[in-house]
Every structure is written in structure tokens, then in C-alpha cells.
Amino acid sequence: MPAIALDLDRVLFDTNRYMDILRERLRLKGLSFDAVANRSAVFGRKDLTNMVRVVAEQIGKSEAEALFFTDILHLWEGGAAGVFSQIREKFEKVFVVTVGDGYQSRKISGLDIDGIFVVSNDNEKVNIASALHQKYPDLVFVDDKAEVISRMSECGIRGFQACWFLDEAHQSNALPNRLTRPEELLEL
């Protein structure tokens, strides 16, 4: 049986919806999502650890963590997590390889995976996938970014672009071998 490595955001987890929820929760606390995101960005990317820290300065750490992580389980619906038990049966090993921070593992608590690799950029993601590919030659990699999948292919890794959480503009530029429904993972 082959192994699979999945990105977290926009593959397993509806990150766009999560950001909309955070925007509303921050507004209800009198805070600006854009101001928090800008103040906490690392190399131009949202950084959840820093976002929690910035919000904690205003409302306290426990309340900030509750604001970010309470009632988010429904954000798994519609993504690959919805068919995760079947993915687990189909693939010998299941890994998550994701760009992010320490809170990434908190988003996937409860999922039966063989390993999570939280990296700081897409280059590191490709390096981890290449190392996994050495151990598991039948590795399949699923990511929402076309450029990551193209780089996986250059390394000899079977890669597929997940499009189920992408907006129309990103879907129109998707790769030919894109996946439009999580259930398609079961056909790989």
C-alpha cells in the first residue's frame, strides 16, 4: 500500500472559512483582523502564533486561545478530513506536511496520522516530501498550490492539486490533474 502526504490548510482544513470566522470574532471583541494580521505577519504571511500573541496582549492569553480554537471542528467538513477514515484504510502511511507554526498540530489533534511536519516554507515542504519519497517510493502528495505540485513532480513524486477549498480564480488556473472533491483521493 502506498503512503500519502497531505497539506493541512485548504486540503484538510477550510482555512479561508477559518479566517472569516476569526475576522468576525475579532470584530466582536473590538479588534481589527487586518491590524492583527499585519502586526503578526512573518515574511508577509499570516502567523497564527503571532496572531494569538497580539490578541493576547489585548484580551489575555486564555481568552485569545479560546477565540482562535473554540468550535472550529466544523471546518474539517468538506475537506479531506471528511473522508479521512477511508484515506487511512487505503494508505499504509498518512503524513501531514504543512507550512505554519506550532498551532498547526492543534488544528489536527484527533486525526490518526503517522507524522506531522510543520515547516517554514514550501522549499522545506518539498525537501520533507523528497525524504519521505526515499522511504516510500509510492508516495502521493496533495497540496492546494500548483507550484508545489509542479516541484513535487520534478522530484519524481506523484502530486495532485486539491481544489475543493480554492476560490474560482485559483481553480481556473489549476493543474490538469487537479482534484475537485476529497473523495477523489480514494481513487489515487
mmCIF file with all atom_site columns, C-alpha atoms in Angstrom:
data_model
loop_
_atom_site.group_PDB
_atom_site.id
_atom_site.type_symbol
_atom_site.label_atom_id
_atom_site.label_alt_id
_atom_site.label_comp_id
_atom_site.label_asym_id
_atom_site.label_entity_id
_atom_site.label_seq_id
_atom_site.pdbx_PDB_ins_code
_atom_site.Cartn_x
_atom_site.Cartn_y
_atom_site.Cartn_z
_atom_site.occupancy
_atom_site.B_iso_or_equiv
_atom_site.pdbx_formal_charge
_atom_site.auth_seq_id
_atom_site.auth_comp_id
_atom_site.auth_asym_id
_atom_site.auth_atom_id
_atom_site.pdbx_PDB_model_num
ATOM 1   C CA . MET A 1 1   ? 0.000   0.000  0.000   1.00 0.00 ? 1   MET A CA 1
ATOM 2   C CA . PRO A 1 2   ? 1.285   3.491  -0.788  1.00 0.00 ? 2   PRO A CA 1
ATOM 3   C CA . ALA A 1 3   ? 1.852   6.425  1.538   1.00 0.00 ? 3   ALA A CA 1
ATOM 4   C CA . ILE A 1 4   ? 0.182   9.827  1.282   1.00 0.00 ? 4   ILE A CA 1
ATOM 5   C CA . ALA A 1 5   ? 1.305   13.248 2.470   1.00 0.00 ? 5   ALA A CA 1
ATOM 6   C CA . LEU A 1 6   ? -1.327  15.956 2.752   1.00 0.00 ? 6   LEU A CA 1
ATOM 7   C CA . ASP A 1 7   ? -1.011  19.675 3.224   1.00 0.00 ? 7   ASP A CA 1
ATOM 8   C CA . LEU A 1 8   ? -3.168  20.990 6.063   1.00 0.00 ? 8   LEU A CA 1
ATOM 9   C CA . ASP A 1 9   ? -4.524  24.378 5.023   1.00 0.00 ? 9   ASP A CA 1
ATOM 10  C CA . ARG A 1 10  ? -7.013  24.276 2.137   1.00 0.00 ? 10  ARG A CA 1
ATOM 11  C CA . VAL A 1 11  ? -6.651  20.488 1.849   1.00 0.00 ? 11  VAL A CA 1
ATOM 12  C CA . LEU A 1 12  ? -7.714  19.034 5.194   1.00 0.00 ? 12  LEU A CA 1
ATOM 13  C CA . PHE A 1 13  ? -8.909  22.274 6.772   1.00 0.00 ? 13  PHE A CA 1
ATOM 14  C CA . ASP A 1 14  ? -11.089 25.097 5.377   1.00 0.00 ? 14  ASP A CA 1
ATOM 15  C CA . THR A 1 15  ? -8.602  27.864 6.108   1.00 0.00 ? 15  THR A CA 1
ATOM 16  C CA . ASN A 1 16  ? -10.500 30.544 4.190   1.00 0.00 ? 16  ASN A CA 1
ATOM 17  C CA . ARG A 1 17  ? -13.624 29.961 6.278   1.00 0.00 ? 17  ARG A CA 1
ATOM 18  C CA . TYR A 1 18  ? -11.475 29.876 9.435   1.00 0.00 ? 18  TYR A CA 1
ATOM 19  C CA . MET A 1 19  ? -10.069 33.323 8.613   1.00 0.00 ? 19  MET A CA 1
ATOM 20  C CA . ASP A 1 20  ? -13.611 34.641 8.035   1.00 0.00 ? 20  ASP A CA 1
ATOM 21  C CA . ILE A 1 21  ? -14.647 33.294 11.454  1.00 0.00 ? 21  ILE A CA 1
ATOM 22  C CA . LEU A 1 22  ? -11.590 34.870 13.103  1.00 0.00 ? 22  LEU A CA 1
ATOM 23  C CA . ARG A 1 23  ? -12.337 38.174 11.385  1.00 0.00 ? 23  ARG A CA 1
ATOM 24  C CA . GLU A 1 24  ? -15.853 38.172 12.880  1.00 0.00 ? 24  GLU A CA 1
ATOM 25  C CA . ARG A 1 25  ? -14.726 37.019 16.338  1.00 0.00 ? 25  ARG A CA 1
ATOM 26  C CA . LEU A 1 26  ? -12.078 39.740 16.465  1.00 0.00 ? 26  LEU A CA 1
ATOM 27  C CA . ARG A 1 27  ? -14.620 42.346 15.331  1.00 0.00 ? 27  ARG A CA 1
ATOM 28  C CA . LEU A 1 28  ? -16.921 41.329 18.188  1.00 0.00 ? 28  LEU A CA 1
ATOM 29  C CA . LYS A 1 29  ? -14.005 41.956 20.577  1.00 0.00 ? 29  LYS A CA 1
ATOM 30  C CA . GLY A 1 30  ? -13.405 45.383 19.043  1.00 0.00 ? 30  GLY A CA 1
ATOM 31  C CA . LEU A 1 31  ? -10.235 44.264 17.267  1.00 0.00 ? 31  LEU A CA 1
ATOM 32  C CA . SER A 1 32  ? -9.326  44.576 13.599  1.00 0.00 ? 32  SER A CA 1
ATOM 33  C CA . PHE A 1 33  ? -8.396  41.326 11.835  1.00 0.00 ? 33  PHE A CA 1
ATOM 34  C CA . ASP A 1 34  ? -6.270  43.237 9.310   1.00 0.00 ? 34  ASP A CA 1
ATOM 35  C CA . ALA A 1 35  ? -4.381  45.105 12.037  1.00 0.00 ? 35  ALA A CA 1
ATOM 36  C CA . VAL A 1 36  ? -3.731  41.869 13.955  1.00 0.00 ? 36  VAL A CA 1
ATOM 37  C CA . ALA A 1 37  ? -2.681  40.017 10.784  1.00 0.00 ? 37  ALA A CA 1
ATOM 38  C CA . ASN A 1 38  ? -0.378  42.829 9.647   1.00 0.00 ? 38  ASN A CA 1
ATOM 39  C CA . ARG A 1 39  ? 1.234   43.202 13.058  1.00 0.00 ? 39  ARG A CA 1
ATOM 40  C CA . SER A 1 40  ? 1.822   39.463 13.357  1.00 0.00 ? 40  SER A CA 1
ATOM 41  C CA . ALA A 1 41  ? 2.922   38.625 9.794   1.00 0.00 ? 41  ALA A CA 1
ATOM 42  C CA . VAL A 1 42  ? 6.207   36.822 9.241   1.00 0.00 ? 42  VAL A CA 1
ATOM 43  C CA . PHE A 1 43  ? 7.728   37.309 5.787   1.00 0.00 ? 43  PHE A CA 1
ATOM 44  C CA . GLY A 1 44  ? 4.379   38.592 4.538   1.00 0.00 ? 44  GLY A CA 1
ATOM 45  C CA . ARG A 1 45  ? 2.437   35.504 5.704   1.00 0.00 ? 45  ARG A CA 1
ATOM 46  C CA . LYS A 1 46  ? -0.140  35.229 8.458   1.00 0.00 ? 46  LYS A CA 1
ATOM 47  C CA . ASP A 1 47  ? 1.419   33.595 11.506  1.00 0.00 ? 47  ASP A CA 1
ATOM 48  C CA . LEU A 1 48  ? -1.118  32.096 13.897  1.00 0.00 ? 48  LEU A CA 1
ATOM 49  C CA . THR A 1 49  ? 1.279   32.014 16.862  1.00 0.00 ? 49  THR A CA 1
ATOM 50  C CA . ASN A 1 50  ? 1.949   35.724 16.486  1.00 0.00 ? 50  ASN A CA 1
ATOM 51  C CA . MET A 1 51  ? -1.731  36.465 15.875  1.00 0.00 ? 51  MET A CA 1
ATOM 52  C CA . VAL A 1 52  ? -2.648  34.752 19.155  1.00 0.00 ? 52  VAL A CA 1
ATOM 53  C CA . ARG A 1 53  ? 0.163   36.669 20.908  1.00 0.00 ? 53  ARG A CA 1
ATOM 54  C CA . VAL A 1 54  ? -1.003  40.034 19.502  1.00 0.00 ? 54  VAL A CA 1
ATOM 55  C CA . VAL A 1 55  ? -4.610  39.359 20.518  1.00 0.00 ? 55  VAL A CA 1
ATOM 56  C CA . ALA A 1 56  ? -3.482  38.074 23.945  1.00 0.00 ? 56  ALA A CA 1
ATOM 57  C CA . GLU A 1 57  ? -1.873  41.462 24.583  1.00 0.00 ? 57  GLU A CA 1
ATOM 58  C CA . GLN A 1 58  ? -5.376  42.936 24.351  1.00 0.00 ? 58  GLN A CA 1
ATOM 59  C CA . ILE A 1 59  ? -7.623  40.307 25.965  1.00 0.00 ? 59  ILE A CA 1
ATOM 60  C CA . GLY A 1 60  ? -5.348  37.803 27.744  1.00 0.00 ? 60  GLY A CA 1
ATOM 61  C CA . LYS A 1 61  ? -3.838  34.509 26.609  1.00 0.00 ? 61  LYS A CA 1
ATOM 62  C CA . SER A 1 62  ? -6.607  32.085 27.609  1.00 0.00 ? 62  SER A CA 1
ATOM 63  C CA . GLU A 1 63  ? -9.323  34.233 26.042  1.00 0.00 ? 63  GLU A CA 1
ATOM 64  C CA . ALA A 1 64  ? -7.221  34.695 22.890  1.00 0.00 ? 64  ALA A CA 1
ATOM 65  C CA . GLU A 1 65  ? -6.661  30.940 22.548  1.00 0.00 ? 65  GLU A CA 1
ATOM 66  C CA . ALA A 1 66  ? -10.369 30.307 23.077  1.00 0.00 ? 66  ALA A CA 1
ATOM 67  C CA . LEU A 1 67  ? -11.180 32.888 20.399  1.00 0.00 ? 67  LEU A CA 1
ATOM 68  C CA . PHE A 1 68  ? -8.871  31.136 17.916  1.00 0.00 ? 68  PHE A CA 1
ATOM 69  C CA . PHE A 1 69  ? -9.577  27.488 18.727  1.00 0.00 ? 69  PHE A CA 1
ATOM 70  C CA . THR A 1 70  ? -13.089 27.070 20.164  1.00 0.00 ? 70  THR A CA 1
ATOM 71  C CA . ASP A 1 71  ? -15.735 25.500 17.932  1.00 0.00 ? 71  ASP A CA 1
ATOM 72  C CA . ILE A 1 72  ? -13.640 25.008 14.802  1.00 0.00 ? 72  ILE A CA 1
ATOM 73  C CA . LEU A 1 73  ? -14.289 21.288 14.250  1.00 0.00 ? 73  LEU A CA 1
ATOM 74  C CA . HIS A 1 74  ? -16.881 22.046 11.557  1.00 0.00 ? 74  HIS A CA 1
ATOM 75  C CA . LEU A 1 75  ? -14.058 23.473 9.426   1.00 0.00 ? 75  LEU A CA 1
ATOM 76  C CA . TRP A 1 76  ? -12.994 19.903 8.693   1.00 0.00 ? 76  TRP A CA 1
ATOM 77  C CA . GLU A 1 77  ? -16.254 19.289 6.834   1.00 0.00 ? 77  GLU A CA 1
ATOM 78  C CA . GLY A 1 78  ? -15.923 19.412 3.080   1.00 0.00 ? 78  GLY A CA 1
ATOM 79  C CA . GLY A 1 79  ? -12.198 18.715 3.097   1.00 0.00 ? 79  GLY A CA 1
ATOM 80  C CA . ALA A 1 80  ? -10.121 15.575 3.012   1.00 0.00 ? 80  ALA A CA 1
ATOM 81  C CA . ALA A 1 81  ? -10.767 15.115 6.723   1.00 0.00 ? 81  ALA A CA 1
ATOM 82  C CA . GLY A 1 82  ? -14.338 14.182 5.771   1.00 0.00 ? 82  GLY A CA 1
ATOM 83  C CA . VAL A 1 83  ? -13.046 11.001 4.130   1.00 0.00 ? 83  VAL A CA 1
ATOM 84  C CA . PHE A 1 84  ? -10.083 10.571 6.454   1.00 0.00 ? 84  PHE A CA 1
ATOM 85  C CA . SER A 1 85  ? -11.040 7.149  7.815   1.00 0.00 ? 85  SER A CA 1
ATOM 86  C CA . GLN A 1 86  ? -11.189 5.842  4.239   1.00 0.00 ? 86  GLN A CA 1
ATOM 87  C CA . ILE A 1 87  ? -7.842  7.501  3.433   1.00 0.00 ? 87  ILE A CA 1
ATOM 88  C CA . ARG A 1 88  ? -6.423  5.763  6.497   1.00 0.00 ? 88  ARG A CA 1
ATOM 89  C CA . GLU A 1 89  ? -7.630  2.401  5.171   1.00 0.00 ? 89  GLU A CA 1
ATOM 90  C CA . LYS A 1 90  ? -6.289  2.983  1.647   1.00 0.00 ? 90  LYS A CA 1
ATOM 91  C CA . PHE A 1 91  ? -2.812  4.245  2.539   1.00 0.00 ? 91  PHE A CA 1
ATOM 92  C CA . GLU A 1 92  ? -0.235  2.428  4.649   1.00 0.00 ? 92  GLU A CA 1
ATOM 93  C CA . LYS A 1 93  ? 1.176   5.689  6.000   1.00 0.00 ? 93  LYS A CA 1
ATOM 94  C CA . VAL A 1 94  ? -0.504  9.087  6.290   1.00 0.00 ? 94  VAL A CA 1
ATOM 95  C CA . PHE A 1 95  ? 1.535   12.231 6.882   1.00 0.00 ? 95  PHE A CA 1
ATOM 96  C CA . VAL A 1 96  ? 0.734   15.923 7.125   1.00 0.00 ? 96  VAL A CA 1
ATOM 97  C CA . VAL A 1 97  ? 3.377   18.263 5.681   1.00 0.00 ? 97  VAL A CA 1
ATOM 98  C CA . THR A 1 98  ? 2.404   21.883 6.175   1.00 0.00 ? 98  THR A CA 1
ATOM 99  C CA . VAL A 1 99  ? 3.820   25.375 6.297   1.00 0.00 ? 99  VAL A CA 1
ATOM 100 C CA . GLY A 1 100 ? 2.919   27.093 9.527   1.00 0.00 ? 100 GLY A CA 1
ATOM 101 C CA . ASP A 1 101 ? 3.655   27.389 13.187  1.00 0.00 ? 101 ASP A CA 1
ATOM 102 C CA . GLY A 1 102 ? 3.230   25.440 16.394  1.00 0.00 ? 102 GLY A CA 1
ATOM 103 C CA . TYR A 1 103 ? -0.530  25.792 16.308  1.00 0.00 ? 103 TYR A CA 1
ATOM 104 C CA . GLN A 1 104 ? -0.807  23.677 13.140  1.00 0.00 ? 104 GLN A CA 1
ATOM 105 C CA . SER A 1 105 ? -0.680  20.472 15.171  1.00 0.00 ? 105 SER A CA 1
ATOM 106 C CA . ARG A 1 106 ? -3.518  21.806 17.318  1.00 0.00 ? 106 ARG A CA 1
ATOM 107 C CA . LYS A 1 107 ? -5.735  22.048 14.233  1.00 0.00 ? 107 LYS A CA 1
ATOM 108 C CA . ILE A 1 108 ? -5.317  18.324 13.537  1.00 0.00 ? 108 ILE A CA 1
ATOM 109 C CA . SER A 1 109 ? -5.497  16.918 17.048  1.00 0.00 ? 109 SER A CA 1
ATOM 110 C CA . GLY A 1 110 ? -7.501  13.733 16.984  1.00 0.00 ? 110 GLY A CA 1
ATOM 111 C CA . LEU A 1 111 ? -6.551  12.681 13.449  1.00 0.00 ? 111 LEU A CA 1
ATOM 112 C CA . ASP A 1 112 ? -4.804  9.308  13.211  1.00 0.00 ? 112 ASP A CA 1
ATOM 113 C CA . ILE A 1 113 ? -1.652  10.255 11.311  1.00 0.00 ? 113 ILE A CA 1
ATOM 114 C CA . ASP A 1 114 ? 1.810   8.744  11.221  1.00 0.00 ? 114 ASP A CA 1
ATOM 115 C CA . GLY A 1 115 ? 3.602   12.073 11.409  1.00 0.00 ? 115 GLY A CA 1
ATOM 116 C CA . ILE A 1 116 ? 3.258   15.822 11.074  1.00 0.00 ? 116 ILE A CA 1
ATOM 117 C CA . PHE A 1 117 ? 5.972   18.019 9.649   1.00 0.00 ? 117 PHE A CA 1
ATOM 118 C CA . VAL A 1 118 ? 5.475   21.736 10.264  1.00 0.00 ? 118 VAL A CA 1
ATOM 119 C CA . VAL A 1 119 ? 7.904   23.712 8.117   1.00 0.00 ? 119 VAL A CA 1
ATOM 120 C CA . SER A 1 120 ? 8.539   27.385 7.487   1.00 0.00 ? 120 SER A CA 1
ATOM 121 C CA . ASN A 1 121 ? 8.304   27.462 3.678   1.00 0.00 ? 121 ASN A CA 1
ATOM 122 C CA . ASP A 1 122 ? 7.412   25.491 0.567   1.00 0.00 ? 122 ASP A CA 1
ATOM 123 C CA . ASN A 1 123 ? 11.065  24.606 -0.136  1.00 0.00 ? 123 ASN A CA 1
ATOM 124 C CA . GLU A 1 124 ? 11.202  22.748 3.172   1.00 0.00 ? 124 GLU A CA 1
ATOM 125 C CA . LYS A 1 125 ? 7.900   21.079 2.287   1.00 0.00 ? 125 LYS A CA 1
ATOM 126 C CA . VAL A 1 126 ? 9.457   19.732 -0.927  1.00 0.00 ? 126 VAL A CA 1
ATOM 127 C CA . ASN A 1 127 ? 12.552  18.575 0.993   1.00 0.00 ? 127 ASN A CA 1
ATOM 128 C CA . ILE A 1 128 ? 10.425  16.662 3.524   1.00 0.00 ? 128 ILE A CA 1
ATOM 129 C CA . ALA A 1 129 ? 8.382   15.095 0.728   1.00 0.00 ? 129 ALA A CA 1
ATOM 130 C CA . SER A 1 130 ? 11.585  14.054 -1.049  1.00 0.00 ? 130 SER A CA 1
ATOM 131 C CA . ALA A 1 131 ? 12.858  12.386 2.128   1.00 0.00 ? 131 ALA A CA 1
ATOM 132 C CA . LEU A 1 132 ? 9.526   10.590 2.581   1.00 0.00 ? 132 LEU A CA 1
ATOM 133 C CA . HIS A 1 133 ? 9.645   9.553  -1.074  1.00 0.00 ? 133 HIS A CA 1
ATOM 134 C CA . GLN A 1 134 ? 13.001  7.853  -0.460  1.00 0.00 ? 134 GLN A CA 1
ATOM 135 C CA . LYS A 1 135 ? 11.386  5.700  2.216   1.00 0.00 ? 135 LYS A CA 1
ATOM 136 C CA . TYR A 1 136 ? 8.002   5.332  0.498   1.00 0.00 ? 136 TYR A CA 1
ATOM 137 C CA . PRO A 1 137 ? 8.563   5.254  -3.298  1.00 0.00 ? 137 PRO A CA 1
ATOM 138 C CA . ASP A 1 138 ? 4.792   5.158  -3.947  1.00 0.00 ? 138 ASP A CA 1
ATOM 139 C CA . LEU A 1 139 ? 4.254   8.415  -2.018  1.00 0.00 ? 139 LEU A CA 1
ATOM 140 C CA . VAL A 1 140 ? 1.364   10.599 -3.182  1.00 0.00 ? 140 VAL A CA 1
ATOM 141 C CA . PHE A 1 141 ? 1.465   14.293 -2.224  1.00 0.00 ? 141 PHE A CA 1
ATOM 142 C CA . VAL A 1 142 ? -1.629  16.527 -2.119  1.00 0.00 ? 142 VAL A CA 1
ATOM 143 C CA . ASP A 1 143 ? -1.386  20.318 -1.833  1.00 0.00 ? 143 ASP A CA 1
ATOM 144 C CA . ASP A 1 144 ? -3.545  23.266 -2.828  1.00 0.00 ? 144 ASP A CA 1
ATOM 145 C CA . LYS A 1 145 ? -0.682  25.106 -4.563  1.00 0.00 ? 145 LYS A CA 1
ATOM 146 C CA . ALA A 1 146 ? 0.043   24.299 -8.204  1.00 0.00 ? 146 ALA A CA 1
ATOM 147 C CA . GLU A 1 147 ? 3.674   25.398 -7.890  1.00 0.00 ? 147 GLU A CA 1
ATOM 148 C CA . VAL A 1 148 ? 4.276   22.957 -5.013  1.00 0.00 ? 148 VAL A CA 1
ATOM 149 C CA . ILE A 1 149 ? 2.768   20.096 -7.012  1.00 0.00 ? 149 ILE A CA 1
ATOM 150 C CA . SER A 1 150 ? 4.906   21.015 -10.035 1.00 0.00 ? 150 SER A CA 1
ATOM 151 C CA . ARG A 1 151 ? 8.017   20.884 -7.852  1.00 0.00 ? 151 ARG A CA 1
ATOM 152 C CA . MET A 1 152 ? 6.946   17.512 -6.454  1.00 0.00 ? 152 MET A CA 1
ATOM 153 C CA . SER A 1 153 ? 6.634   16.182 -9.999  1.00 0.00 ? 153 SER A CA 1
ATOM 154 C CA . GLU A 1 154 ? 10.167  17.431 -10.768 1.00 0.00 ? 154 GLU A CA 1
ATOM 155 C CA . CYS A 1 155 ? 11.335  15.286 -7.819  1.00 0.00 ? 155 CYS A CA 1
ATOM 156 C CA . GLY A 1 156 ? 9.542   12.222 -9.172  1.00 0.00 ? 156 GLY A CA 1
ATOM 157 C CA . ILE A 1 157 ? 6.743   12.399 -6.601  1.00 0.00 ? 157 ILE A CA 1
ATOM 158 C CA . ARG A 1 158 ? 3.144   11.829 -7.709  1.00 0.00 ? 158 ARG A CA 1
ATOM 159 C CA . GLY A 1 159 ? 1.439   15.059 -6.783  1.00 0.00 ? 159 GLY A CA 1
ATOM 160 C CA . PHE A 1 160 ? -2.129  16.261 -7.053  1.00 0.00 ? 160 PHE A CA 1
ATOM 161 C CA . GLN A 1 161 ? -3.561  19.728 -6.539  1.00 0.00 ? 161 GLN A CA 1
ATOM 162 C CA . ALA A 1 162 ? -6.534  19.870 -4.178  1.00 0.00 ? 162 ALA A CA 1
ATOM 163 C CA . CYS A 1 163 ? -9.050  22.452 -5.371  1.00 0.00 ? 163 CYS A CA 1
ATOM 164 C CA . TRP A 1 164 ? -12.087 21.892 -3.146  1.00 0.00 ? 164 TRP A CA 1
ATOM 165 C CA . PHE A 1 165 ? -11.370 24.927 -0.932  1.00 0.00 ? 165 PHE A CA 1
ATOM 166 C CA . LEU A 1 166 ? -9.939  27.206 -3.646  1.00 0.00 ? 166 LEU A CA 1
ATOM 167 C CA . ASP A 1 167 ? -11.826 30.207 -4.982  1.00 0.00 ? 167 ASP A CA 1
ATOM 168 C CA . GLU A 1 168 ? -12.843 30.375 -8.656  1.00 0.00 ? 168 GLU A CA 1
ATOM 169 C CA . ALA A 1 169 ? -9.806  32.440 -9.698  1.00 0.00 ? 169 ALA A CA 1
ATOM 170 C CA . HIS A 1 170 ? -7.397  29.854 -8.286  1.00 0.00 ? 170 HIS A CA 1
ATOM 171 C CA . GLN A 1 171 ? -9.445  26.946 -9.636  1.00 0.00 ? 171 GLN A CA 1
ATOM 172 C CA . SER A 1 172 ? -9.324  28.374 -13.158 1.00 0.00 ? 172 SER A CA 1
ATOM 173 C CA . ASN A 1 173 ? -5.503  28.245 -13.020 1.00 0.00 ? 173 ASN A CA 1
ATOM 174 C CA . ALA A 1 174 ? -5.363  24.755 -11.525 1.00 0.00 ? 174 ALA A CA 1
ATOM 175 C CA . LEU A 1 175 ? -3.280  21.911 -12.898 1.00 0.00 ? 175 LEU A CA 1
ATOM 176 C CA . PRO A 1 176 ? -4.840  19.376 -15.276 1.00 0.00 ? 176 PRO A CA 1
ATOM 177 C CA . ASN A 1 177 ? -4.553  16.569 -12.699 1.00 0.00 ? 177 ASN A CA 1
ATOM 178 C CA . ARG A 1 178 ? -6.358  18.566 -10.024 1.00 0.00 ? 178 ARG A CA 1
ATOM 179 C CA . LEU A 1 179 ? -8.725  17.003 -7.539  1.00 0.00 ? 179 LEU A CA 1
ATOM 180 C CA . THR A 1 180 ? -12.062 18.768 -7.184  1.00 0.00 ? 180 THR A CA 1
ATOM 181 C CA . ARG A 1 181 ? -13.595 16.563 -4.483  1.00 0.00 ? 181 ARG A CA 1
ATOM 182 C CA . PRO A 1 182 ? -11.913 14.952 -1.455  1.00 0.00 ? 182 PRO A CA 1
ATOM 183 C CA . GLU A 1 183 ? -13.425 11.600 -2.443  1.00 0.00 ? 183 GLU A CA 1
ATOM 184 C CA . GLU A 1 184 ? -11.088 11.563 -5.440  1.00 0.00 ? 184 GLU A CA 1
ATOM 185 C CA . LEU A 1 185 ? -8.245  10.834 -3.005  1.00 0.00 ? 185 LEU A CA 1
ATOM 186 C CA . LEU A 1 186 ? -9.693  7.360  -2.646  1.00 0.00 ? 186 LEU A CA 1
ATOM 187 C CA . GLU A 1 187 ? -9.231  6.764  -6.379  1.00 0.00 ? 187 GLU A CA 1
ATOM 188 C CA . LEU A 1 188 ? -5.482  7.506  -6.433  1.00 0.00 ? 188 LEU A CA 1
#
